[in-house]
Amino acid sequence: MAPTVGMYSRNGVRATPAEIHQESTDRYSTSLVLGSAAVIFLIDLILPRGIAIGVLYIIPILISLHPTQPKFTLAVGGICTGLTVIGYVLSPSGATSWLSIGNRGLSIAAIWVTVFLSQQQAEATRRIQALQALLPICASCKKIRDDQGAWSQVEQYLEAHTKTVFTHSLCPHCVRKWYPELHPELSERYPEIFDQV
């Protein structure tokens, strides 16, 4: 089977350029998340326990944000929490235990607040995208409701929200329907238009 225009074969599976780009972006993002988490973990192992290095795990969480993959951010939050606890166990002692545990607790709280807020933001983004796809239109007069609740003609709305400029004319069917007295004159003058109807 010949490949379709705009499609590429990747391991025997057809994919669009956008899908291939998204996959490479996801791979890059995952590598960046894992690399930054590993660097933070290594720094945590070197520094004594009293330093709140675990707060830096917010960086891989922020890198992992993607509105279509909220579970990935949850997984990164779990990994960062685990690395924070392991870092406490393996780091050299340096401060009192209550200070070390308090700093780790604050780090874990910061990680999960960031995850929670990112989930809320991703959900809001999904809702906004869904609402932008909906266009409230009157079933009777065909006016469109804008963001402020005002109703306007389709032409006015589209001219205000797009680069569309309308030029008004009548199709041959409407000329016959609404202006029958003009029809004989127009059909003689423009037979190629009226022969199509």
Coordinates of C-alpha atoms in Angstrom, one line a residue:
M1 CA 0.0 0.0 0.0
A2 CA 1.4 3.4 -1.0
P3 CA 1.8 6.0 1.8
T4 CA -0.7 8.7 1.9
V5 CA 0.4 12.3 1.3
G6 CA 1.5 13.9 4.6
M7 CA 1.8 10.5 6.3
Y8 CA 5.1 8.8 7.3
S9 CA 5.8 5.2 8.3
R10 CA 7.4 4.7 11.6
N11 CA 8.0 1.1 12.6
G12 CA 5.4 -0.1 10.2
V13 CA 2.8 2.3 11.7
R14 CA 1.5 5.3 9.7
A15 CA 1.8 8.6 11.5
T16 CA 1.4 12.3 10.6
P17 CA 4.2 14.8 11.0
A18 CA 2.3 16.3 14.0
E19 CA 2.2 12.9 15.7
I20 CA 5.9 12.3 15.1
H21 CA 6.7 15.8 16.4
Q22 CA 4.6 15.2 19.5
E23 CA 6.3 11.9 20.2
S24 CA 9.8 13.5 19.9
T25 CA 8.7 16.4 22.2
D26 CA 7.3 13.9 24.7
R27 CA 10.6 12.0 24.7
Y28 CA 12.6 15.2 25.2
S29 CA 10.3 16.3 28.0
T30 CA 10.5 12.9 29.7
S31 CA 14.3 13.0 29.5
L32 CA 14.5 16.5 30.9
V33 CA 12.2 15.5 33.8
L34 CA 14.2 12.4 34.7
G35 CA 17.5 14.2 34.2
S36 CA 16.6 17.2 36.4
A37 CA 15.2 14.8 39.1
A38 CA 18.4 12.8 39.0
V39 CA 20.6 15.9 39.4
I40 CA 18.5 17.2 42.3
F41 CA 18.7 13.8 44.0
L42 CA 22.5 13.7 43.6
I43 CA 22.7 17.2 45.1
D44 CA 20.5 16.0 47.9
L45 CA 22.8 13.1 48.6
I46 CA 25.8 15.4 48.9
L47 CA 24.3 18.1 51.1
P48 CA 23.5 17.5 54.8
R49 CA 20.0 16.7 56.0
G50 CA 19.0 20.1 57.3
I51 CA 18.9 21.8 53.9
A52 CA 15.5 21.8 52.2
I53 CA 16.8 20.7 48.7
G54 CA 13.6 18.7 48.1
V55 CA 11.8 21.9 47.2
L56 CA 13.8 21.9 43.9
Y57 CA 11.7 18.8 42.9
I58 CA 9.1 21.4 41.8
I59 CA 11.3 21.9 38.7
P60 CA 10.7 18.4 37.2
I61 CA 7.0 18.7 38.0
L62 CA 6.7 22.0 36.2
I63 CA 8.6 20.5 33.2
S64 CA 6.2 17.6 33.2
L65 CA 3.1 19.8 32.8
H66 CA 1.1 18.9 29.7
P67 CA -2.7 19.4 29.5
T68 CA -3.3 16.2 27.7
Q69 CA -1.1 14.0 30.0
P70 CA -2.2 14.8 33.6
K71 CA -1.2 11.3 34.8
F72 CA 2.4 11.9 33.9
T73 CA 2.6 14.9 36.3
L74 CA 1.1 12.7 39.0
A75 CA 3.7 10.0 38.4
V76 CA 6.5 12.6 38.5
G77 CA 5.1 13.9 41.8
G78 CA 5.2 10.4 43.2
I79 CA 8.7 9.8 42.0
C80 CA 9.9 13.2 43.5
T81 CA 8.2 12.3 46.8
G82 CA 10.0 9.0 46.9
L83 CA 13.3 10.6 46.0
T84 CA 12.8 13.2 48.8
V85 CA 12.3 10.4 51.4
I86 CA 15.2 8.3 50.1
G87 CA 17.3 11.5 50.1
Y88 CA 16.5 11.9 53.8
V89 CA 17.6 8.4 54.6
L90 CA 20.8 8.5 52.5
S91 CA 22.0 12.1 53.1
P92 CA 24.7 12.8 55.7
S93 CA 23.4 14.0 59.0
G94 CA 23.8 17.7 59.7
A95 CA 20.9 19.3 61.5
T96 CA 18.6 18.2 64.3
S97 CA 16.2 15.5 63.2
W98 CA 13.1 17.7 63.8
L99 CA 14.5 20.3 61.5
S100 CA 15.4 17.7 58.8
I101 CA 12.0 16.0 59.0
G102 CA 10.2 19.4 59.0
N103 CA 12.1 20.5 55.9
R104 CA 11.4 17.2 54.1
G105 CA 7.7 17.6 55.0
L106 CA 7.7 21.1 53.6
S107 CA 9.3 19.8 50.5
I108 CA 6.7 17.1 50.0
A109 CA 3.9 19.6 50.7
A110 CA 5.4 21.9 48.0
I111 CA 5.6 19.0 45.6
W112 CA 2.0 18.0 46.0
V113 CA 0.7 21.6 46.1
T114 CA 2.4 22.1 42.7
V115 CA 1.0 18.8 41.4
F116 CA -2.5 19.8 42.6
L117 CA -2.4 23.3 41.1
S118 CA -1.0 21.9 37.8
Q119 CA -3.9 19.4 37.7
Q120 CA -6.4 22.3 38.3
Q121 CA -4.8 24.3 35.6
A122 CA -4.8 21.5 33.1
E123 CA -8.5 20.8 33.8
A124 CA -9.3 24.5 33.3
T125 CA -7.3 24.5 30.0
R126 CA -9.3 21.5 28.8
R127 CA -12.6 23.2 29.7
I128 CA -11.7 26.4 28.0
Q129 CA -10.7 24.6 24.9
A130 CA -14.0 22.7 24.9
L131 CA -16.0 26.0 25.5
Q132 CA -14.1 27.7 22.7
A133 CA -15.4 25.0 20.3
L134 CA -19.0 25.8 21.2
L135 CA -20.7 28.8 19.6
P136 CA -24.1 29.7 21.1
I137 CA -26.5 30.5 18.2
C138 CA -30.2 31.4 18.4
A139 CA -32.3 28.6 16.8
S140 CA -34.8 31.1 15.4
C141 CA -33.0 34.2 14.2
K142 CA -29.5 32.7 13.9
K143 CA -27.9 35.5 16.0
I144 CA -24.7 34.6 17.9
R145 CA -24.1 35.3 21.6
D146 CA -20.6 36.7 22.4
D147 CA -18.5 36.4 25.6
Q148 CA -20.3 39.3 27.2
G149 CA -23.8 37.8 26.5
A150 CA -24.7 40.3 23.7
W151 CA -26.4 38.9 20.6
S152 CA -25.2 40.0 17.2
Q153 CA -25.7 39.0 13.6
V154 CA -23.6 36.2 12.2
E155 CA -21.8 38.6 9.9
Q156 CA -21.0 41.1 12.7
Y157 CA -19.7 38.3 15.0
L158 CA -17.5 36.7 12.4
E159 CA -16.1 40.1 11.2
A160 CA -15.3 41.0 14.9
H161 CA -13.7 37.6 15.8
T162 CA -12.0 36.5 12.5
K163 CA -10.5 38.1 9.5
T164 CA -13.6 37.5 7.5
V165 CA -15.2 40.4 5.5
F166 CA -18.6 39.8 4.0
T167 CA -19.8 41.0 0.6
H168 CA -23.5 40.6 0.2
S169 CA -25.3 39.2 -2.8
L170 CA -28.2 37.0 -3.6
C171 CA -28.0 33.5 -5.1
P172 CA -30.2 32.8 -8.1
H173 CA -32.6 30.7 -6.1
C174 CA -33.3 33.6 -3.7
V175 CA -33.6 36.1 -6.5
R176 CA -36.4 33.9 -8.0
K177 CA -38.0 33.4 -4.6
W178 CA -37.9 37.0 -3.2
Y179 CA -37.7 39.1 -6.4
P180 CA -39.6 37.3 -9.1
E181 CA -40.2 40.5 -11.0
L182 CA -36.5 40.9 -11.5
H183 CA -35.9 37.3 -12.5
P184 CA -36.7 37.5 -16.3
E185 CA -34.4 40.5 -16.8
L186 CA -31.6 38.9 -14.8
S187 CA -31.9 35.5 -16.4
E188 CA -31.7 37.1 -19.9
R189 CA -28.6 39.2 -18.8
Y190 CA -26.8 36.3 -16.9
P191 CA -28.1 33.0 -18.4
E192 CA -25.0 31.1 -17.2
I193 CA -25.9 31.8 -13.6
F194 CA -29.6 30.9 -13.9
D195 CA -29.1 27.8 -15.9
Q196 CA -27.3 26.2 -13.0
V197 CA -30.2 26.5 -10.6

